[in-house]
Short mmCIF file of C-alpha atoms in Angstrom, two decimals:
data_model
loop_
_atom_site.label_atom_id
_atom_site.label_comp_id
_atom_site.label_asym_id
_atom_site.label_seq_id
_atom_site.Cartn_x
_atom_site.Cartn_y
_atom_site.Cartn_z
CA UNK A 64 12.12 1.90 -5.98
CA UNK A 65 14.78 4.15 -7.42
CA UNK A 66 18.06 5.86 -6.23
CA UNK A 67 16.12 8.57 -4.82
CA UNK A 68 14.37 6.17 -2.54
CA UNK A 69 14.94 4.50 0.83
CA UNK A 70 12.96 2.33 2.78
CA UNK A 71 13.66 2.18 6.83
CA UNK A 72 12.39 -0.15 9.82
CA UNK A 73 9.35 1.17 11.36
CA UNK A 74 11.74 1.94 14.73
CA UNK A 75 13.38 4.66 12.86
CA UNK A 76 10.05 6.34 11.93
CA UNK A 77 9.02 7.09 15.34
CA UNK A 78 9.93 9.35 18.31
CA UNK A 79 9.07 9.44 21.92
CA UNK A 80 5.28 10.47 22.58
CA UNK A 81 4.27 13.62 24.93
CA UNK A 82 2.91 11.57 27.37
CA UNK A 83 -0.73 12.34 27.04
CA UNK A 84 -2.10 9.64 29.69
CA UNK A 85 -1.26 12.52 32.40
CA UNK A 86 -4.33 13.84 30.98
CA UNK A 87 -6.23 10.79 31.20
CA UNK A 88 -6.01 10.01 27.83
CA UNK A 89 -5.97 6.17 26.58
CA UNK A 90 -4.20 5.13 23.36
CA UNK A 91 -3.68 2.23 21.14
CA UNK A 92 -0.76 0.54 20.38
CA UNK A 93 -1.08 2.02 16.87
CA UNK A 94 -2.44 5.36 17.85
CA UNK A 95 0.28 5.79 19.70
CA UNK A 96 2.55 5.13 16.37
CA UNK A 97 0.71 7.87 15.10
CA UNK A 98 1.07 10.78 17.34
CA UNK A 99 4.81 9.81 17.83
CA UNK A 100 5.59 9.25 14.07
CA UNK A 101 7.88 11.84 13.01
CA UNK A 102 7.54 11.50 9.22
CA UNK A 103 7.17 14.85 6.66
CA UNK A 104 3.68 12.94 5.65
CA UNK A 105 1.59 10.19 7.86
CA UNK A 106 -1.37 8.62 6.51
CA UNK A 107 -3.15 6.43 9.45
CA UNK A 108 -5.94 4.22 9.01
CA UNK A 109 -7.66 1.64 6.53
CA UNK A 110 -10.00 0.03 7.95
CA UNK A 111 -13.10 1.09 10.07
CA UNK A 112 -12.92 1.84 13.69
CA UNK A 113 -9.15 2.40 14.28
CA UNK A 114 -9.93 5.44 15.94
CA UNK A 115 -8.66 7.34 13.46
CA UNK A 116 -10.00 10.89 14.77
CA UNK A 117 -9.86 10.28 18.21
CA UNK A 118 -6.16 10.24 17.60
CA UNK A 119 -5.56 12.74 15.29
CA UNK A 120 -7.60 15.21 17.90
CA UNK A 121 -4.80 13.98 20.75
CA UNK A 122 -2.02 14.50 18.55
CA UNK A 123 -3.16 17.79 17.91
CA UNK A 124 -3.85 18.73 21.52
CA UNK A 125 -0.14 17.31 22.00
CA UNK A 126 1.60 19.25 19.30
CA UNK A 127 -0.75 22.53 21.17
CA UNK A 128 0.73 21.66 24.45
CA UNK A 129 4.53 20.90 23.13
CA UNK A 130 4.80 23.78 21.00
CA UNK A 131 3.91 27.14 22.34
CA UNK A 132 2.51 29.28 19.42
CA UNK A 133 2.00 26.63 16.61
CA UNK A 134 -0.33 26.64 14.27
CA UNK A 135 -2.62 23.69 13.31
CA UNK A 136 -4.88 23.03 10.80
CA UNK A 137 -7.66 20.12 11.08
CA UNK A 138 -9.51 19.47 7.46
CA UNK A 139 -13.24 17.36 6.57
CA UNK A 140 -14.55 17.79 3.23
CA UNK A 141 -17.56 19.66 4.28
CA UNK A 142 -18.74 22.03 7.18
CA UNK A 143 -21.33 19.41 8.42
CA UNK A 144 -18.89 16.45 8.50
CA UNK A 145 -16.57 18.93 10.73
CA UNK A 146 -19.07 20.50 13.43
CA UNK A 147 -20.82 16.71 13.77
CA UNK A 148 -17.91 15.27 14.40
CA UNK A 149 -14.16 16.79 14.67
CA UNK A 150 -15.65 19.91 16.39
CA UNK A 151 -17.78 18.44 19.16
CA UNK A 152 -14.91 15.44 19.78
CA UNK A 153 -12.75 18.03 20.26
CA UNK A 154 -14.91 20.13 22.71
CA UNK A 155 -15.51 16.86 24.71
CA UNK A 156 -11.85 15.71 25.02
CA UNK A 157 -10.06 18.58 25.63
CA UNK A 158 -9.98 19.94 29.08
CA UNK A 159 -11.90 23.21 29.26
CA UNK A 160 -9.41 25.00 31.37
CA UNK A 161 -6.94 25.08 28.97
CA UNK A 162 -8.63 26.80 25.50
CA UNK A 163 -10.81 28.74 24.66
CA UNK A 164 -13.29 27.96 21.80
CA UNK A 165 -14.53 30.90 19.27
CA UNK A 166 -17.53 29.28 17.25
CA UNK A 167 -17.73 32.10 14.48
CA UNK A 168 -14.34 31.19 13.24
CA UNK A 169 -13.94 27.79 14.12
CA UNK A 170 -10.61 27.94 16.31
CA UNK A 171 -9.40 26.73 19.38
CA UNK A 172 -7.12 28.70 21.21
CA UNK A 173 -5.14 27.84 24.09
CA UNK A 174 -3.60 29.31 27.20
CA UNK A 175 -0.33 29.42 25.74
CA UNK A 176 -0.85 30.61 22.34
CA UNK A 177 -1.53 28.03 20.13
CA UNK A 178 -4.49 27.57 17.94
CA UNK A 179 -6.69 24.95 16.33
CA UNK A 180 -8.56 26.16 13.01
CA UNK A 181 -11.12 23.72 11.61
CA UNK A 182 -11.77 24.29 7.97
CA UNK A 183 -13.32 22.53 5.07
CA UNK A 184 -13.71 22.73 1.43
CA UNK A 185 -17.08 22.35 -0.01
CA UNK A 186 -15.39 22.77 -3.48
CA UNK A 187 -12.30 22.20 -5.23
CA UNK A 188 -11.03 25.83 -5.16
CA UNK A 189 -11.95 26.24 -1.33
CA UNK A 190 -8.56 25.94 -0.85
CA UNK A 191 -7.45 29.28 -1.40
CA UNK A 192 -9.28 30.55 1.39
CA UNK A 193 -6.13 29.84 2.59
CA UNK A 194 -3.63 31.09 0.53
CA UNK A 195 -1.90 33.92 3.12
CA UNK A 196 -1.78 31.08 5.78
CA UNK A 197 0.84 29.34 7.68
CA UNK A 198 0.57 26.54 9.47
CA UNK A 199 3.30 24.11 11.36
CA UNK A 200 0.79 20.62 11.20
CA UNK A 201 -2.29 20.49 8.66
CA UNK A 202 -4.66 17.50 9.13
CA UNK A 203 -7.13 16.06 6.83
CA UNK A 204 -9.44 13.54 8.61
CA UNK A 205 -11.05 11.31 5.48
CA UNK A 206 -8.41 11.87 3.47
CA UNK A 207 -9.72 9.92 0.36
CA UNK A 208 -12.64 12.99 0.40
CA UNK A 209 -10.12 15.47 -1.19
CA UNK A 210 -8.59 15.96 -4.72
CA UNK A 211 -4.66 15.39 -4.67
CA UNK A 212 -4.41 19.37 -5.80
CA UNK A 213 -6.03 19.55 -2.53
CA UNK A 214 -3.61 18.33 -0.94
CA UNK A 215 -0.56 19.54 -2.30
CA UNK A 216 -1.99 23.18 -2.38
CA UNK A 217 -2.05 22.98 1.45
CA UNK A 218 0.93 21.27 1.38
CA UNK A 219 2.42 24.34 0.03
CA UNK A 220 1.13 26.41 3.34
CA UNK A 221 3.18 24.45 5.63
CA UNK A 222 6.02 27.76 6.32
CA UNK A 223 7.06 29.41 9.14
CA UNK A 224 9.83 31.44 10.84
CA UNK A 225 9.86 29.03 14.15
CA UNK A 226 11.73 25.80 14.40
CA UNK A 227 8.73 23.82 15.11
CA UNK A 228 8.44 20.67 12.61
CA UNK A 229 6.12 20.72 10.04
CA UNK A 230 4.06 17.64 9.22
CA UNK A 231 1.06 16.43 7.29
CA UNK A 232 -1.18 14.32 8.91
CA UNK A 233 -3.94 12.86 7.57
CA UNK A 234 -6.46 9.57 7.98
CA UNK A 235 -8.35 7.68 6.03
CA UNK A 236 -10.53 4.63 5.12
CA UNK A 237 -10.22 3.20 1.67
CA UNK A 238 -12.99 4.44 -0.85
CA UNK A 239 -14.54 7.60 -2.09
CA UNK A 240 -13.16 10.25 -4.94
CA UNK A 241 -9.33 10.18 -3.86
CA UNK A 242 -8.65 6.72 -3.11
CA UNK A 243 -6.68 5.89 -6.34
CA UNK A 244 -4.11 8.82 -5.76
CA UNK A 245 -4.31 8.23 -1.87
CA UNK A 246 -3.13 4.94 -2.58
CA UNK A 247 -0.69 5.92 -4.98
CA UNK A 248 1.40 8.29 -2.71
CA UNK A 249 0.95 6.00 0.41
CA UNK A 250 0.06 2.36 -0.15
CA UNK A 251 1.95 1.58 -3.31
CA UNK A 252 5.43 3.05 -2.59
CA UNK A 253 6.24 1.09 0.29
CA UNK A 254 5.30 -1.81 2.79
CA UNK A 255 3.05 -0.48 5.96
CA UNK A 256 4.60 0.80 8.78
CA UNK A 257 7.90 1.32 6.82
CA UNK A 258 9.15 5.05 6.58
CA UNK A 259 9.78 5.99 2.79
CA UNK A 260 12.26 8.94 2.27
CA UNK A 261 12.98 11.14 -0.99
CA UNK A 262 14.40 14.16 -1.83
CA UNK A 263 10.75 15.46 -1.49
CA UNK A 264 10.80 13.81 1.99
CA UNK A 265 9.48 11.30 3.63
CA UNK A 266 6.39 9.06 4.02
CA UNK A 267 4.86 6.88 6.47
CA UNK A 268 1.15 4.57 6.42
CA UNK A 269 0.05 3.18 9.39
CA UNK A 270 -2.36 0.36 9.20
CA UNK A 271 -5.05 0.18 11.64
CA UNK A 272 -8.20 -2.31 12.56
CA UNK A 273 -11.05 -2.44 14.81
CA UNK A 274 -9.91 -5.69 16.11
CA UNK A 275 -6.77 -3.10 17.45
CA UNK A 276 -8.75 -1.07 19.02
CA UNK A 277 -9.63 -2.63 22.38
CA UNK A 278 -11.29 0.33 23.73
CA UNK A 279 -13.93 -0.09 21.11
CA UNK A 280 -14.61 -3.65 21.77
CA UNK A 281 -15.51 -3.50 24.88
CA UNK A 282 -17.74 -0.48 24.48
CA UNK A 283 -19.55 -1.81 21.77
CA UNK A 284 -18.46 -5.76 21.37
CA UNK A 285 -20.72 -6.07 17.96
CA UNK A 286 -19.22 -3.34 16.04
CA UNK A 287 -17.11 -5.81 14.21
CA UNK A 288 -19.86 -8.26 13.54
CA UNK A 289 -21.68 -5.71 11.96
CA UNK A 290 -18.89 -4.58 9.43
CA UNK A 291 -18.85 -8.54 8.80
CA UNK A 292 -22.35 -8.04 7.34
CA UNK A 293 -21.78 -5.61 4.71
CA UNK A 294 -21.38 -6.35 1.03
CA UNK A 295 -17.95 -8.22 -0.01
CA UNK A 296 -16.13 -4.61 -1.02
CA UNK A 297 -17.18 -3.02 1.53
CA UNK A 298 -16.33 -5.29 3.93
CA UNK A 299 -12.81 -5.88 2.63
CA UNK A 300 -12.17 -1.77 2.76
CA UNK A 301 -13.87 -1.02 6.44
CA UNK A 302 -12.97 -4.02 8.05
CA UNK A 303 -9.91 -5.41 6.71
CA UNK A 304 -8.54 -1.74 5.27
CA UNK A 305 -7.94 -3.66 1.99
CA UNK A 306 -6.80 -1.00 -0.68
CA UNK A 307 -6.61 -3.16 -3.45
CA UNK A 308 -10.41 -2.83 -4.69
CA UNK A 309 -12.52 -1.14 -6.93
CA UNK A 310 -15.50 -1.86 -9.23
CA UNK A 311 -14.49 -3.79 -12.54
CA UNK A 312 -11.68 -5.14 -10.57
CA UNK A 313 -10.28 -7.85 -12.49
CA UNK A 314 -8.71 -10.18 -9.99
CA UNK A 315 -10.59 -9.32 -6.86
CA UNK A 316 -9.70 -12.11 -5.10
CA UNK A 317 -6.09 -10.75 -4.70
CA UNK A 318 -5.13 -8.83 -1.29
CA UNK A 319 -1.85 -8.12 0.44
CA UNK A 320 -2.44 -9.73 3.22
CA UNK A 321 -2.89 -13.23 1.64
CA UNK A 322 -0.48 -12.22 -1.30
CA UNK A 323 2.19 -10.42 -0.40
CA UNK A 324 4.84 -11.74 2.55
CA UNK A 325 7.94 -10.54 3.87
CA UNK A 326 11.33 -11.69 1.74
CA UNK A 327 12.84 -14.93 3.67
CA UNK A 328 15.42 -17.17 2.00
CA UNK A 329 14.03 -19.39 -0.22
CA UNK A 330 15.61 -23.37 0.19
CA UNK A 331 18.13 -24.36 -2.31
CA UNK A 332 16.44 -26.96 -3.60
CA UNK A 333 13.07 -24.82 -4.97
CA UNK A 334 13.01 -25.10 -8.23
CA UNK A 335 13.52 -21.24 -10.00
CA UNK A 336 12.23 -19.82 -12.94
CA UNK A 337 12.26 -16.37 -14.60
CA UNK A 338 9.22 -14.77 -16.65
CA UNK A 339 9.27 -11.74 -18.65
CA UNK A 340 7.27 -8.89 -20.97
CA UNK A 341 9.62 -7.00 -22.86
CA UNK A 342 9.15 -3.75 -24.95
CA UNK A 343 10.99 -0.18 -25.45
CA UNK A 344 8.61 0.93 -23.47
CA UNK A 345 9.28 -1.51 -20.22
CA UNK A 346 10.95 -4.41 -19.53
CA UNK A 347 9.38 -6.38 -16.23
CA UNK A 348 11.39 -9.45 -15.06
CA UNK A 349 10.17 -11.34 -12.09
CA UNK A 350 12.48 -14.26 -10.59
CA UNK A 351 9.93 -17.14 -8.94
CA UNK A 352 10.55 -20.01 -6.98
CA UNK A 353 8.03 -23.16 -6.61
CA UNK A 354 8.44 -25.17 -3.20
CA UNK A 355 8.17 -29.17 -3.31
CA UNK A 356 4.65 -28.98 -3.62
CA UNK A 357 4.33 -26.29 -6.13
CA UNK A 358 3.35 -23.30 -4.35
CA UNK A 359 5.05 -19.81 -6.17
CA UNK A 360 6.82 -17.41 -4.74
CA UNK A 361 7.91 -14.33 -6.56
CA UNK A 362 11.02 -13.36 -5.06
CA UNK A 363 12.79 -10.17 -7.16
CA UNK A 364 12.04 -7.20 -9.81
CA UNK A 365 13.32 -6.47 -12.65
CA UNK A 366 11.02 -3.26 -13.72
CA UNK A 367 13.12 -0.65 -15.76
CA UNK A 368 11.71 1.37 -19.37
CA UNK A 369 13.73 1.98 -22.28
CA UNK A 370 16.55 -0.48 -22.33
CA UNK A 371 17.07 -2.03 -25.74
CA UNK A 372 17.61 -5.91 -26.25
CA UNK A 373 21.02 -6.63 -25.36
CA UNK A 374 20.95 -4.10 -22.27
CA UNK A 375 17.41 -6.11 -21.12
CA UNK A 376 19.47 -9.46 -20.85
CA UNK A 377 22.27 -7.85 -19.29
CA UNK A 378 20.24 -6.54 -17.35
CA UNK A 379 18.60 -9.34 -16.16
CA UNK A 380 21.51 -11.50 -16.04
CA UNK A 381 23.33 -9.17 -13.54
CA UNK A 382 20.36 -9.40 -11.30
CA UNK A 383 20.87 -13.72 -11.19
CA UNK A 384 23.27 -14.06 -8.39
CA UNK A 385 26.67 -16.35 -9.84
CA UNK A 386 25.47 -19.82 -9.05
CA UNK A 387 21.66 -19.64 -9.06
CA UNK A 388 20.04 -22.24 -11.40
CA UNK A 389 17.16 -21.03 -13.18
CA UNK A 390 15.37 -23.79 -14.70
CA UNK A 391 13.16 -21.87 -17.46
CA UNK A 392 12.73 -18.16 -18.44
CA UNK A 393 9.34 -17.63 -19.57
CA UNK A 394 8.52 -15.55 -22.72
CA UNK A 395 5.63 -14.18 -24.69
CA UNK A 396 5.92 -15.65 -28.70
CA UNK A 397 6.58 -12.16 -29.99
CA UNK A 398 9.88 -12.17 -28.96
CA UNK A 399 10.89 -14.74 -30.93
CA UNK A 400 9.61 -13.06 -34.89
CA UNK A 401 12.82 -11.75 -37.10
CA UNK A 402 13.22 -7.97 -36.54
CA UNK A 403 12.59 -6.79 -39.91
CA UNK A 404 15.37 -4.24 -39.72
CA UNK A 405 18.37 -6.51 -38.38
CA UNK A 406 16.82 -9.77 -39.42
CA UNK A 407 17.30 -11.25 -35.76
CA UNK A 408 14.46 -11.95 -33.17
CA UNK A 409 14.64 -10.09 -29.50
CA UNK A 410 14.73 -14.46 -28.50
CA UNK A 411 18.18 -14.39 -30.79
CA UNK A 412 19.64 -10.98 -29.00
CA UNK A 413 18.94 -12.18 -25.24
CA UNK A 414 20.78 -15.67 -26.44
CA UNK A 415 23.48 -14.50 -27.77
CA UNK A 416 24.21 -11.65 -24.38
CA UNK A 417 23.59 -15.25 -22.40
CA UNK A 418 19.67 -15.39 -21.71
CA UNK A 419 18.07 -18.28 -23.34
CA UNK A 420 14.33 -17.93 -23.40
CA UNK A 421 11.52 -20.49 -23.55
CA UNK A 422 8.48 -19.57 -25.63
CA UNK A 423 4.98 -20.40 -23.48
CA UNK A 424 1.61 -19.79 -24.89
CA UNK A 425 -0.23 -16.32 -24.87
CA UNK A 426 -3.52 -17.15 -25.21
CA UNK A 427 -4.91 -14.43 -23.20
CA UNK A 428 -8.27 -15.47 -21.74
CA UNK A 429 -6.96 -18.97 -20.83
CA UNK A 430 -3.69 -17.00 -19.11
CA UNK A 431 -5.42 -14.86 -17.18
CA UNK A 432 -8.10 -17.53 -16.19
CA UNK A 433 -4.95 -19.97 -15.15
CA UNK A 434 -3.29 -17.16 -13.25
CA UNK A 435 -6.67 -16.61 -11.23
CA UNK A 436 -6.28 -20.41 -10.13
CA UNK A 437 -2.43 -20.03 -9.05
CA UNK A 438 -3.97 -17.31 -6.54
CA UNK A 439 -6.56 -19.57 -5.31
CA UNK A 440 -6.66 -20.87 -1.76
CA UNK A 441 -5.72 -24.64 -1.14
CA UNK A 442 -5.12 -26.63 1.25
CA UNK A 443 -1.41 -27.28 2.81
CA UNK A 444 0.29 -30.43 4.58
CA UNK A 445 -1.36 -29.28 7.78
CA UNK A 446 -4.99 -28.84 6.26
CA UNK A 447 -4.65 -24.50 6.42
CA UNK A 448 -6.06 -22.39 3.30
CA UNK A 449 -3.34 -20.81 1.54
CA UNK A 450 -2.81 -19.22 -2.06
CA UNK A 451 -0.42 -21.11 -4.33
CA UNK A 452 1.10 -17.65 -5.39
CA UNK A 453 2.58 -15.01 -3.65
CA UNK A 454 4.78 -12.40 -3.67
CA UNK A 455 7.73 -11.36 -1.83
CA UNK A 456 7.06 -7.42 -0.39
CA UNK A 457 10.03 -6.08 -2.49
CA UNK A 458 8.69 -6.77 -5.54
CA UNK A 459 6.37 -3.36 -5.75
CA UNK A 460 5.05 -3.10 -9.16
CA UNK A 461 3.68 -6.56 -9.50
CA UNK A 462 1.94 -5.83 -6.15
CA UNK A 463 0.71 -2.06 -7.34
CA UNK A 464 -0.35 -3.23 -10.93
CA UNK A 465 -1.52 -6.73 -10.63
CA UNK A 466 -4.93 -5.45 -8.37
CA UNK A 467 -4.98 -2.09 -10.61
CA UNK A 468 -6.11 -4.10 -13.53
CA UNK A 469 -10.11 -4.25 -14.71
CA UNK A 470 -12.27 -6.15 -16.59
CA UNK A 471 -12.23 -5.24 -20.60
CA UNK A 472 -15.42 -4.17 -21.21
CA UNK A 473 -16.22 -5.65 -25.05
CA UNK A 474 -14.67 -9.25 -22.88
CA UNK A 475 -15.45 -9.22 -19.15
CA UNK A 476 -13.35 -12.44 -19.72
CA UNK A 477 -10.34 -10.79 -20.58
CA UNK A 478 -8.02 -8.08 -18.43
CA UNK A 479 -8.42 -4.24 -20.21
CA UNK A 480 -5.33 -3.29 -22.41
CA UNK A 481 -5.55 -0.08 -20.91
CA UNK A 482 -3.89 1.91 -18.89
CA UNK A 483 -1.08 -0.05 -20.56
CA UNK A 484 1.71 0.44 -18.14
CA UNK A 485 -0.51 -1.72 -15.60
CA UNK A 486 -0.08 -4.78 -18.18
CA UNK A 487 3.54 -5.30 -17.81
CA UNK A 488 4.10 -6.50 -14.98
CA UNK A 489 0.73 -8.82 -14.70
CA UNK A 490 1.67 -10.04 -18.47
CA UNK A 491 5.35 -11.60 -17.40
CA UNK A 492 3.56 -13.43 -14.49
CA UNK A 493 0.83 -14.93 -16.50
CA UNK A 494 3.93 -15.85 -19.21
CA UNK A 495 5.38 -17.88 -16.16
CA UNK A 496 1.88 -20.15 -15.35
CA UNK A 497 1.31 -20.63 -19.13
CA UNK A 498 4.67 -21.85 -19.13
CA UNK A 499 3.72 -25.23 -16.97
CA UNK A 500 6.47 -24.39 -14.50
CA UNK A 501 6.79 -27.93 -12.18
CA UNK A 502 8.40 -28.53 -8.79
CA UNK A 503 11.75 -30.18 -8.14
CA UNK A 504 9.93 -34.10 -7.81
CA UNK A 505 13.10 -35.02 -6.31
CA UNK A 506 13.67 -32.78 -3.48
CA UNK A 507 9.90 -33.23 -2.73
CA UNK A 508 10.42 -37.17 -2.45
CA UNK A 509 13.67 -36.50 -0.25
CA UNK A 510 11.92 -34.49 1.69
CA UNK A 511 8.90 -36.86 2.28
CA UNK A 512 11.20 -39.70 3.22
CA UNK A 513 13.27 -37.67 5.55
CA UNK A 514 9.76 -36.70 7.14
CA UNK A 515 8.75 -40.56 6.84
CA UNK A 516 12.23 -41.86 8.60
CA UNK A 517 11.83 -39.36 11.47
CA UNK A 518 8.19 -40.12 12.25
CA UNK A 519 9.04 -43.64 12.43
CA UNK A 520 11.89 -42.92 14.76
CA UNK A 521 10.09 -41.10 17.11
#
């Protein structure tokens, strides 16, 4: 995150619903966080079954209702995907007295002036069909179907001389042409169900799963089952909602829900390490803690481009609270050749500002292959599966990058050098496990005799 950013609680995202059950309308917990969230863009889905449309066709019926005169805008990729489903959900839910349906230009209009138009856009330039428009809401159901020019093109026709907000609204499962700059814009930025805001506004995802939507249990109880059947990725994206997966995908067993945890504060006696890749073109510093038993956590970011040498340690050194004892920091060999112009090695600089670094092995292949075990599932004191890395939530470019990266394709063995800006981040925590980082022993024995002594006194 940068200045520009700001992350709030998921409270301040939301306002008070229109209370739609007067109509006889049921909601979800988390369609209800939907209709009421007040953010400039909402994305709402992920997985399969959420009831994704059902609530995007109440929230627009709400916003019809609440705001005499507004203009809406409901978008599927193609004309067939719209009349099969958006239109004839629409003409099913919405009670018949109150609009008026004209089939030749797909709008609904109701008694009080506001209108519904359903469009789609066979093509990428489809969008400038509606270039004079304004609209107060636009919607696009299957977001991932759309280019991001799309998007922002119809961004752009979200005007109007009334006071009524304007929102974008979209949802989504994970998959199909859009999904890497779907999840760049609303996955990456910031934790789920946390409001993001920017100069250019603000942004909100809303995670969803079948196993929230109650209503569709007990309709049809074996829905879930069958997204259990489906092949491995596709079963991670429609029933889980898991973003972080694509074909080539490198370190597919990674996902944010087994990886990535809220910040807590970590025990004084874990022992802490730093790791770090360092170039002009990025420095990426991670600060990670192992627990008695030698479970990692990584608990802050250090992710900033062009900083020379002495800045870097600075840098890093103003980020390691007074008092915090870092046992090792973890660096690729590189650093430590003579600079040909000023005869001293980057290892010599960070000394010398007060960063001492510790050279580990970078063997690529056999770093990447150890890393892949540190993420693996084993079993705790209490017998339950859990990864021996993972990664505190405010750390987001290890958690954006590490997923992003593929398999090189002249060494499925090793991780592709390209994009390179994905490598940064992965590289420092792969310096940290070749490193051999090892548990405090001692706090680990103290700990099992005080657990010994108080079993015996009870």
């Amino acid at each position: 995150m940068n200045g520009e950013k700001t992350l709030s609680s998921d409270r301040a995202a939301f306002e008070l619903p229109f209370p739609l059950p007067e109509y006889g309308f049921k909601l979800t917990r988390k369609q209800s966080f939907f209709i009421a969230a007040g953010a400039d863009e909402v994305l709402f889905g992920g997985a399969a079954g959420g009831g994704k449309s059902y609530a995007q066709l109440l929230d627009a019926f709400r916003a019809a209702l609440v705001y005499p005169r507004s203009k809406q805008l409901i978008m599927r990729r193609t004309y067939p995907e719209l009349e099969k489903s958006l239109i004839r959900m629409a003409l099913e839910l919405y009670p018949p007295e109150l609009y008026r349906y004209n089939k030749v230009e797909r709008v609904i209009r109701f008694f009080n002036g506001s209108l519904i138009d359903f469009g789609y856009c066979d093509t990428d330039t489809d969008v400038y069909r509606y270039q004079s428009a304004e609209y107060d809401v636009i919607r696009f159901d299957e977001l991932t179907h759309f280019t991001e020019e799309q998007y922002l093109y119809l961004m752009s026709r979200l005007r109007g001389t009334n006071v009524y907000p304007k929102q974008m609204k979209s949802s989504t499962n994970p998959g199909g042409r859009g999904h890497k700059w779907v999840k760049a814009r609303f996955i990456d930025p910031m934790p789920p169900s946390r409001l993001l805001k920017a100069h250019s506004g603000s942004r909100l995802y809303i995670p969803t799963t079948v196993h929230e939507n109650l209503f569709l249990l007990a309709r049809d109880p074996k829905y879930a089952r069958r997204l259990e059947n489906l092949p491995k990725n596709e079963r991670r994206a429609l029933l889980k909602g898991d973003w972080d997966i694509f074909e080539g995908q490198y370190f597919s067993e990674f996902s944010r829900e087994n990886h990535v945890v809220c910040p807590f504060m970590l025990p004084e006696s874990w022992r802490r390490y730093r790791a770090l890749d360092y170039g002009l073109d990025m420095l990426a510093c991670y600060w990670i803690a192992l627990d008695e038993r030698g479970r990692a956590y990584v608990y802050r970011e250090l992710y900033q481009p062009n900083v020379i040498a002495s800045t870097a340690a600075q840098l890093i050194k103003g980020m390691t609270p007074r008092g915090e004892d870092i046992a090792a920091t973890f660096a690729p060999p590189d650093l430590f050749s003579r600079g040909q112009d000023t005869g001293k090695s980057v290892a010599e600089i960070f000394a010398s500002s007060g960063v001492s670094l510790y050279k580990t092995d970078n063997r690529r292949v056999a770093g990447w292959m150890n890393l892949r075990e540190w993420l693996a599932f084993s079993p705790d004191v209490n017998g339950d599966m859990r990864p021996g890395l993972v990664i505190f939530e405010n750390c987001p470019n290890l958690i954006r990058t590490l997923p992003a990266l593929s398999h090189d394709k002249h060494d499925p063995n090793d991780v592709a050098s390209q994009p390179h800006e994905l490598t940064h981040a992965p590289d420092a925590l792969r310096y940290f496990t070749s490193g051999r980082p090892c548990p405090n022993r001692a706090a680990s024995i103290e700990t099992t005799l005080k657990s010994t002594l108080k079993g015996k006194l009870l």
